[in-house]
mmCIF file of C-alpha atoms and ligand atoms in Angstrom:
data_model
loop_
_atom_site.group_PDB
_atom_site.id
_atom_site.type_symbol
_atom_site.label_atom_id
_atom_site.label_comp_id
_atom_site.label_asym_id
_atom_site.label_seq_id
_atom_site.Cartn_x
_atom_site.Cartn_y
_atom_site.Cartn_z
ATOM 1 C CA UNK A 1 16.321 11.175 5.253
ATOM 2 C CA UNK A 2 17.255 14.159 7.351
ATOM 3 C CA UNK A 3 14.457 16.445 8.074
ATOM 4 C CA UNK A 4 13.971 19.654 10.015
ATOM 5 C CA UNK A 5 10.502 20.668 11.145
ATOM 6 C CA UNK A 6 10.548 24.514 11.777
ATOM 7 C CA UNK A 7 7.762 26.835 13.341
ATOM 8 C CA UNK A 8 6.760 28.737 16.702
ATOM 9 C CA UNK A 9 6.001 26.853 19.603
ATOM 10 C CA UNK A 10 2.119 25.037 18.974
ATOM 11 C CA UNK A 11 3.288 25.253 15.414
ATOM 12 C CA UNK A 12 2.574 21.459 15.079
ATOM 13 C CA UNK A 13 6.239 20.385 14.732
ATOM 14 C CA UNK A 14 5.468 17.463 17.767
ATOM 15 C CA UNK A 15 2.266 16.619 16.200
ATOM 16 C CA UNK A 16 3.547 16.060 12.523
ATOM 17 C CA UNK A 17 7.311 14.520 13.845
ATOM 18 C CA UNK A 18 5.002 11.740 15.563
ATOM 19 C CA UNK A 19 3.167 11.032 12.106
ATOM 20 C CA UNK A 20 6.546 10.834 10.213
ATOM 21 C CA UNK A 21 8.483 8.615 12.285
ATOM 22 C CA UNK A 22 5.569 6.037 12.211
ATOM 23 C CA UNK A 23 4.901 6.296 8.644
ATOM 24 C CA UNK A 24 8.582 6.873 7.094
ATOM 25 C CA UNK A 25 10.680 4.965 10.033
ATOM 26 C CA UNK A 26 12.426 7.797 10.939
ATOM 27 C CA UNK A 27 13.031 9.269 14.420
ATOM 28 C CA UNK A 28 12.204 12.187 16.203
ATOM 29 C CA UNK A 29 14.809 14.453 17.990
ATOM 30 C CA UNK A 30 13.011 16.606 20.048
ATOM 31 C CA UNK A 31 14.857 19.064 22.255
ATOM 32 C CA UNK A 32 12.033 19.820 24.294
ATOM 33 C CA UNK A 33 11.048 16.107 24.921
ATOM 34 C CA UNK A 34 14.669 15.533 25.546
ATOM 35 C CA UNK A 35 15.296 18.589 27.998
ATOM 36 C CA UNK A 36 11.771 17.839 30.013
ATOM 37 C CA UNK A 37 12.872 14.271 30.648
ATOM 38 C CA UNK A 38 16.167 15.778 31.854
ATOM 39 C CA UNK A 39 14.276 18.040 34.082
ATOM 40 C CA UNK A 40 12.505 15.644 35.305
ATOM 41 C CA UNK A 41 15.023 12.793 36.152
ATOM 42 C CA UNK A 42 16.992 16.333 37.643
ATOM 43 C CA UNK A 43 20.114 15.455 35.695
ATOM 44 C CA UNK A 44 23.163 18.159 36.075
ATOM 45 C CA UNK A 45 21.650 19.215 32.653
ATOM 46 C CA UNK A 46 18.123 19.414 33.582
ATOM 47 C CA UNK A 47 18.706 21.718 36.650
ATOM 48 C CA UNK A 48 20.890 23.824 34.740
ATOM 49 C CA UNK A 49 17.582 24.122 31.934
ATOM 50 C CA UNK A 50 14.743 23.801 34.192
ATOM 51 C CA UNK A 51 14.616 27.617 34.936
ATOM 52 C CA UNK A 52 14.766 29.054 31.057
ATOM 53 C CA UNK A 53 12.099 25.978 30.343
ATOM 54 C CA UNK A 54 9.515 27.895 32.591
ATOM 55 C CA UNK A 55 10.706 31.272 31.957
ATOM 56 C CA UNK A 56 9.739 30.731 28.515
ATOM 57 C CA UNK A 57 13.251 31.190 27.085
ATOM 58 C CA UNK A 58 16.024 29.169 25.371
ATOM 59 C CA UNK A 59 18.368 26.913 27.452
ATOM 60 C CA UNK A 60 21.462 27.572 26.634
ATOM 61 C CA UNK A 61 23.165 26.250 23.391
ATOM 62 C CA UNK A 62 25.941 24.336 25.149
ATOM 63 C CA UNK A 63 23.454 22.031 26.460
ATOM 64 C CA UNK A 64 21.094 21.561 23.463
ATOM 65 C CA UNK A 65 23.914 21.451 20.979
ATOM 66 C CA UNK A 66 25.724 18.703 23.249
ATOM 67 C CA UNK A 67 22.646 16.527 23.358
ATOM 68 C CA UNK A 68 21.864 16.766 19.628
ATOM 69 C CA UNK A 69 25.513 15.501 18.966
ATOM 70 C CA UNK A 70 25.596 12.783 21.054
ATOM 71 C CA UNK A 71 21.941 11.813 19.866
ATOM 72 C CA UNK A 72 22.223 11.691 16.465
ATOM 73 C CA UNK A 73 25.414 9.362 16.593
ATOM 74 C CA UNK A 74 22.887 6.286 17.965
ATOM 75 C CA UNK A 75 22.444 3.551 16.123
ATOM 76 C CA UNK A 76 18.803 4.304 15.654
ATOM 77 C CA UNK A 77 19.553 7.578 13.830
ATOM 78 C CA UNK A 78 21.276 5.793 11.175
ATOM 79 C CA UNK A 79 18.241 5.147 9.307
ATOM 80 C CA UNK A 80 17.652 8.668 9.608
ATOM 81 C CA UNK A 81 15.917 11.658 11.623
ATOM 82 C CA UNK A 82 13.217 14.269 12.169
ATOM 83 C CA UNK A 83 14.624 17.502 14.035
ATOM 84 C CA UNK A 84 12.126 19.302 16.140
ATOM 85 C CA UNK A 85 12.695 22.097 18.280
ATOM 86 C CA UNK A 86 16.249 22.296 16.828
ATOM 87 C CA UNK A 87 18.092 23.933 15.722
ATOM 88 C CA UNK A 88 16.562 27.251 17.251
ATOM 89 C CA UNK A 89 19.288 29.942 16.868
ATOM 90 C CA UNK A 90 21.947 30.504 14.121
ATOM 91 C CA UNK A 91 24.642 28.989 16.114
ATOM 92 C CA UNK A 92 22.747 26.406 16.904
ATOM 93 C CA UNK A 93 22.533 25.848 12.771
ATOM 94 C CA UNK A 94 25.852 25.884 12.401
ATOM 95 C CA UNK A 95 26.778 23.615 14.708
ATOM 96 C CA UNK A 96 23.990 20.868 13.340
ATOM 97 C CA UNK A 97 26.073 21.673 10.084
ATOM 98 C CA UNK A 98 29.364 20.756 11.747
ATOM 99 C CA UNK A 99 27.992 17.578 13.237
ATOM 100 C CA UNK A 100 26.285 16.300 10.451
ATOM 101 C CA UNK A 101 29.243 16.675 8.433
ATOM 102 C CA UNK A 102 31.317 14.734 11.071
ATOM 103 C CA UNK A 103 28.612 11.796 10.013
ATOM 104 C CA UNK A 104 29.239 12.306 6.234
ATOM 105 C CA UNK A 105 25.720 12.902 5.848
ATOM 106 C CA UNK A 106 22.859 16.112 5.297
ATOM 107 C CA UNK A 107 20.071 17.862 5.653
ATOM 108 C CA UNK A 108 17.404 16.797 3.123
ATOM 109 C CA UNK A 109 15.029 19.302 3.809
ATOM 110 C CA UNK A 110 14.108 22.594 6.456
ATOM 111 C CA UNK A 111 9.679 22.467 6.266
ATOM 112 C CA UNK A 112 8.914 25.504 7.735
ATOM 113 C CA UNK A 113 5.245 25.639 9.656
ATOM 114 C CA UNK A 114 3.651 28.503 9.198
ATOM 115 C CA UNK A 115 0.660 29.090 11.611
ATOM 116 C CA UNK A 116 -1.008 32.570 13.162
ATOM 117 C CA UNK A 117 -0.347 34.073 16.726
ATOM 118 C CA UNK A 118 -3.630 33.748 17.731
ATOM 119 C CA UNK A 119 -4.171 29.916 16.676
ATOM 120 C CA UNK A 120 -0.673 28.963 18.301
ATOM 121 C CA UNK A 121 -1.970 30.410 21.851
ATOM 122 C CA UNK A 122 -5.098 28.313 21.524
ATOM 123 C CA UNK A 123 -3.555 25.074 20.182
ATOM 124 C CA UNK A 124 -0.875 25.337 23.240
ATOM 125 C CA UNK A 125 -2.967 26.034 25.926
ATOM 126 C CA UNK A 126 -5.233 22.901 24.807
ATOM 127 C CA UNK A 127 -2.697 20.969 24.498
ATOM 128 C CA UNK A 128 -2.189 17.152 27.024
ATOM 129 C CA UNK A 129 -0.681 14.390 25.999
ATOM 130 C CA UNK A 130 -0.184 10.874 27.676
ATOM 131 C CA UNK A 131 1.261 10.446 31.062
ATOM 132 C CA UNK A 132 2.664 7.243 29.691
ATOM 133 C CA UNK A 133 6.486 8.448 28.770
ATOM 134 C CA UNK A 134 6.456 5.462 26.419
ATOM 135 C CA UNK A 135 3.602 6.183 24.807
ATOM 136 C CA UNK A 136 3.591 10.456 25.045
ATOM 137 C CA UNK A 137 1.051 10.544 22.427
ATOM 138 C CA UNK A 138 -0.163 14.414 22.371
ATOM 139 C CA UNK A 139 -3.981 15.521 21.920
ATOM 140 C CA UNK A 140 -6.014 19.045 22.477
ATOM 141 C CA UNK A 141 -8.937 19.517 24.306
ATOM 142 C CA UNK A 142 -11.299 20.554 20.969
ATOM 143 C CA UNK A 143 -8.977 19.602 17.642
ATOM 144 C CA UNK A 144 -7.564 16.458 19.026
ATOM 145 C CA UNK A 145 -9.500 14.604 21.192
ATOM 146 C CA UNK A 146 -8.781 10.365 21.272
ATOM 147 C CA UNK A 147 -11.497 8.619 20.288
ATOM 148 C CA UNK A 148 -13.045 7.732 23.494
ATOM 149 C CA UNK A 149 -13.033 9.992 26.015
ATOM 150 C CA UNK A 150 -9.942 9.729 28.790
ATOM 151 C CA UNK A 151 -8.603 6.790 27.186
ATOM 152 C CA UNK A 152 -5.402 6.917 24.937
ATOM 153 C CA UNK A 153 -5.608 6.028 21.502
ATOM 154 C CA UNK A 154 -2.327 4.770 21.646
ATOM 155 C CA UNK A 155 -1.143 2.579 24.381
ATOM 156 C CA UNK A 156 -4.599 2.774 26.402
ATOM 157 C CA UNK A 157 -3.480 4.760 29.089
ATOM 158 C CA UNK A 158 -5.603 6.733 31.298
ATOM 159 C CA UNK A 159 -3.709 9.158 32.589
ATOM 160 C CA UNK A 160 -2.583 12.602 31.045
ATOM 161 C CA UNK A 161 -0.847 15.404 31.547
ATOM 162 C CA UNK A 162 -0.066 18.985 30.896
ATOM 163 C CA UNK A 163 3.273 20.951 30.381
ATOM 164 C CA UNK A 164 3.913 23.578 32.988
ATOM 165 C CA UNK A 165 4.997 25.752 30.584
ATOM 166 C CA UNK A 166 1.904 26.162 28.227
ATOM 167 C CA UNK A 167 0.084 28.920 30.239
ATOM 168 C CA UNK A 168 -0.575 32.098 28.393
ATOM 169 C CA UNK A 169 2.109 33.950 29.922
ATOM 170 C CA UNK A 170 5.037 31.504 29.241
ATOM 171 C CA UNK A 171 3.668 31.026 25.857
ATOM 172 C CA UNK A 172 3.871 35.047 24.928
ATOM 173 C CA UNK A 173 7.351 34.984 25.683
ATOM 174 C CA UNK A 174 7.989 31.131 23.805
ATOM 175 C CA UNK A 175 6.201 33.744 20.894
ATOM 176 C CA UNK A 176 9.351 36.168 21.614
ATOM 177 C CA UNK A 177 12.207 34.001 21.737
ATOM 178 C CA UNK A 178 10.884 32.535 18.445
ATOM 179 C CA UNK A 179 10.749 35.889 16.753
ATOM 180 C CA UNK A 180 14.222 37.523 17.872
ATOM 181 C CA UNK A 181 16.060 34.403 18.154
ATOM 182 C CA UNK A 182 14.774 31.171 15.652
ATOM 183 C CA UNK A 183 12.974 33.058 12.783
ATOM 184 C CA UNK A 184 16.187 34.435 12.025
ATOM 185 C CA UNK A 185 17.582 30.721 10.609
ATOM 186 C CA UNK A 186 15.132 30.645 7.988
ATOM 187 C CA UNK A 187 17.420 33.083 5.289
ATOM 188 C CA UNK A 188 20.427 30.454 6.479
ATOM 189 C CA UNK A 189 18.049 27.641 4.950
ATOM 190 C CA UNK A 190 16.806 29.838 2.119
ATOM 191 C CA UNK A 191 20.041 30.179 1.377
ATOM 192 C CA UNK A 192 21.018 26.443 1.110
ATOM 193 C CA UNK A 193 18.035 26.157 -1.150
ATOM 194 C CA UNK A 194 16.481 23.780 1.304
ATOM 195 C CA UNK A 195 13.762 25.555 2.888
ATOM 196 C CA UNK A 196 9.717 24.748 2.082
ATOM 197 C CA UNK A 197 7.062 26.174 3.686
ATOM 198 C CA UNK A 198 3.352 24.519 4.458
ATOM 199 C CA UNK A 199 0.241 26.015 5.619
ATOM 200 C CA UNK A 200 0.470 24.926 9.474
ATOM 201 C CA UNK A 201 -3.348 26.030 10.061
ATOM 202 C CA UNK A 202 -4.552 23.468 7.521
ATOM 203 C CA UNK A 203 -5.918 20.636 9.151
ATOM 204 C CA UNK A 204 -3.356 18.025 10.633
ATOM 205 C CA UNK A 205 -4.002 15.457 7.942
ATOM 206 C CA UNK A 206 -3.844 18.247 5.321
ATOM 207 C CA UNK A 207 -0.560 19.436 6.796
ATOM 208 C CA UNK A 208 0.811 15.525 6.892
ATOM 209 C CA UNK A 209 0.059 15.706 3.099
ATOM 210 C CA UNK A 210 1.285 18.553 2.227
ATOM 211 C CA UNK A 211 4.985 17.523 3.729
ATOM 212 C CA UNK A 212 4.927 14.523 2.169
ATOM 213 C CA UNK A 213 4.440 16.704 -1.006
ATOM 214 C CA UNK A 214 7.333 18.589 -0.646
ATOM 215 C CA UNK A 215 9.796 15.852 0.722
ATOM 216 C CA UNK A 216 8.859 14.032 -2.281
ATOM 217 C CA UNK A 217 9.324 17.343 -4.788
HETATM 218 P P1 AP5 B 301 9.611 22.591 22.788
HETATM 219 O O1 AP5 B 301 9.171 21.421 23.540
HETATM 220 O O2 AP5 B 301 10.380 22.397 21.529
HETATM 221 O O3 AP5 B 301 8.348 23.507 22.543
HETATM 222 P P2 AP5 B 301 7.949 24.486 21.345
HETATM 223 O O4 AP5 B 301 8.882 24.724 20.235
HETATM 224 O O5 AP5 B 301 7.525 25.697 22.073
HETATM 225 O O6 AP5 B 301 6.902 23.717 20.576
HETATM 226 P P3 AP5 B 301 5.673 22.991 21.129
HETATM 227 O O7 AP5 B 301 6.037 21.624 21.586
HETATM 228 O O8 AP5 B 301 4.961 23.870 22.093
HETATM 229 O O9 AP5 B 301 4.769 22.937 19.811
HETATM 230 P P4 AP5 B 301 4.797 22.023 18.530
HETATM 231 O O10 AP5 B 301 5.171 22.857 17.355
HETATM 232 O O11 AP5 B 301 5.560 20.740 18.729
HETATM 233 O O12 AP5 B 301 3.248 21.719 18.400
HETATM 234 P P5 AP5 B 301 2.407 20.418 18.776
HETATM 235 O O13 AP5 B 301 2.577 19.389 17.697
HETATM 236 O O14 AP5 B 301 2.669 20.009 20.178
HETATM 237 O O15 AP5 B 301 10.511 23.526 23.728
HETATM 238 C C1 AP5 B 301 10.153 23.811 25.064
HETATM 239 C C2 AP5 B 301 11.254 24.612 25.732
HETATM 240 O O16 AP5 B 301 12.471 23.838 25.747
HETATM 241 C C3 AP5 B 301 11.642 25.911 25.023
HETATM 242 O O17 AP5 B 301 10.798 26.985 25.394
HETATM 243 C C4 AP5 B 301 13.077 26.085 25.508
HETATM 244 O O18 AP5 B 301 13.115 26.574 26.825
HETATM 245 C C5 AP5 B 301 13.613 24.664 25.524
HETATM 246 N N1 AP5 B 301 14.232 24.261 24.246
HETATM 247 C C6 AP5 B 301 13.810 23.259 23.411
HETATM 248 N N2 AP5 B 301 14.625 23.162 22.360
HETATM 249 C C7 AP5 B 301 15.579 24.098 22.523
HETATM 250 C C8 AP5 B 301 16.705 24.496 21.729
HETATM 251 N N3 AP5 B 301 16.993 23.904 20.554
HETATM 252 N N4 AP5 B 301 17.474 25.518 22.194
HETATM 253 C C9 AP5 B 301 17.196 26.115 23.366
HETATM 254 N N5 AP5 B 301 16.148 25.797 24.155
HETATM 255 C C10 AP5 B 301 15.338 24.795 23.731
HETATM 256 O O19 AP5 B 301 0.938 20.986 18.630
HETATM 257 C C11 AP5 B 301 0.432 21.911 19.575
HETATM 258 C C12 AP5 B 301 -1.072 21.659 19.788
HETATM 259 O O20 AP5 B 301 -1.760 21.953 18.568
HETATM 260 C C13 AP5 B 301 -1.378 20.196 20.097
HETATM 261 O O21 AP5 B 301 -2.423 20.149 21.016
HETATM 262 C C14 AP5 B 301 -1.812 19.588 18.761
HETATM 263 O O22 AP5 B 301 -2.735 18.565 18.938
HETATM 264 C C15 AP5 B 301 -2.433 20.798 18.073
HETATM 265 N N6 AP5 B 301 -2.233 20.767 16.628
HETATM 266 C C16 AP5 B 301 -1.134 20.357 15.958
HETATM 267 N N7 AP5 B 301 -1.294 20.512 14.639
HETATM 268 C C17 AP5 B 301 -2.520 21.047 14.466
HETATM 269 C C18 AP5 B 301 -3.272 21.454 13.308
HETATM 270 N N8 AP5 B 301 -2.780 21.342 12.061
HETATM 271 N N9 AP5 B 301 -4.505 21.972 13.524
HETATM 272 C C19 AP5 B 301 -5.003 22.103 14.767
HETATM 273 N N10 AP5 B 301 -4.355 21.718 15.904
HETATM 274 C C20 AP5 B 301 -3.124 21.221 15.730
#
């Protein structure tokens, strides 16, 4: 299964990607996760994104479209994939359409997250996760706290950390680039007939059920 989670940044695309690679055996392609660990191992390609990452603003599509090609041609992909963060411009769909014909295979479904403004800016800047880039399990300071306090639910871990790019300024324009450049996809899915929508401000159980609803539909 082939699976595109679609929203605005804080939408809960990480959050529900995690949840279906664990319980459907799929795995998550997320450009973000991919493009920070660039950044921070200060690859060619992290350099080059590093700058649009903290502006707030897409990296450009060369680089995002190259890793998502070469990614999704691993041996661990064969099984199939969740797509997060990407694609996040029209070219950026058309080129996932190229490449996944290359594969002989296709998109099963586009679930688009729909969540208010005003929740996405709190959810962001709440947001940690664990410093453990094995484990990167993500958690909020009130809706998502591990079970005991400073200790990761996960792996154990003790240490977290928080992206330099979820501060209320970054995240207003993250808000922009997702309204004049990735909203504008949605009629290319809609079109395909492919597109489903869930309520993204339900609870994150409620919003793991009702995906599973419509991937089984
Ligand atoms: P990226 O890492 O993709 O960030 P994003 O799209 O802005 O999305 P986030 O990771 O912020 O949010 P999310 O939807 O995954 O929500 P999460 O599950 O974490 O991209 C970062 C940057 O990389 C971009 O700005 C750009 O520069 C570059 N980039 C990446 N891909 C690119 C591409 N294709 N092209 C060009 N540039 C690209 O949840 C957020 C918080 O809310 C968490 O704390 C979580 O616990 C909580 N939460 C989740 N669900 C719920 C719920 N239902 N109720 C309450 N809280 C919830």
């Amino acid at each position: 299964m082939i699976i595109i989670l679609f929203g605005p940044p804080g939408a809960g695309k990480g959050t529900q990607a995690q949840r279906l690679e664990k319980s459907r055996g799929l795995v998550q392609l997320s450009t973000g996760v991919m493009l920070r660990a660039a950044v921070a191992a200060q690859t060619h390609y992290g350099k080059k994104a590093k700058g649009k990452m903290d502006a707030g603003q897409l990296v450009s599509d060369d680089i995002v479209i190259g890793i998502i090609a070469d990614r999704i041609k691993a041996d661990d992909c064969k099984n199939g994939f969740i797509l997060d963060g990407f694609p996040r411009n029209v070219a950026q769909a058309e080129a996932l359409d190229v490449m996944l014909a290359e594969e002989g295979v296709k998109l099963d479904a586009v679930v688009q997250m729909e969540v208010d403004d005003a929740a996405l800016v709190d959810r962001v800047s709440g947001r940690y996760t664990c410093a453990n880039k094995k484990c990167n399990e993500g958690y909020h300071d009130t809706n998502l706290k591990p079970a005991v306090d400073g200790v990761c639910d996960n792996c154990g871990g003790t240490e977290f950390e928080r992206r330099p790019d979820d501060n209320a300024e970054t995240v207003a324009k993250r808000l922009d680039e997702y309204y004049a450049q990735t909203a504008p996809v949605l009629p290319y899915y809609a079109e395909q007939g492919i597109l489903q929508q869930v309520d993204g401000m339900a609870a994150v159980n409620e919003v793991a059920a009702q995906i599973d609803a419509v991937l089984a539909a």
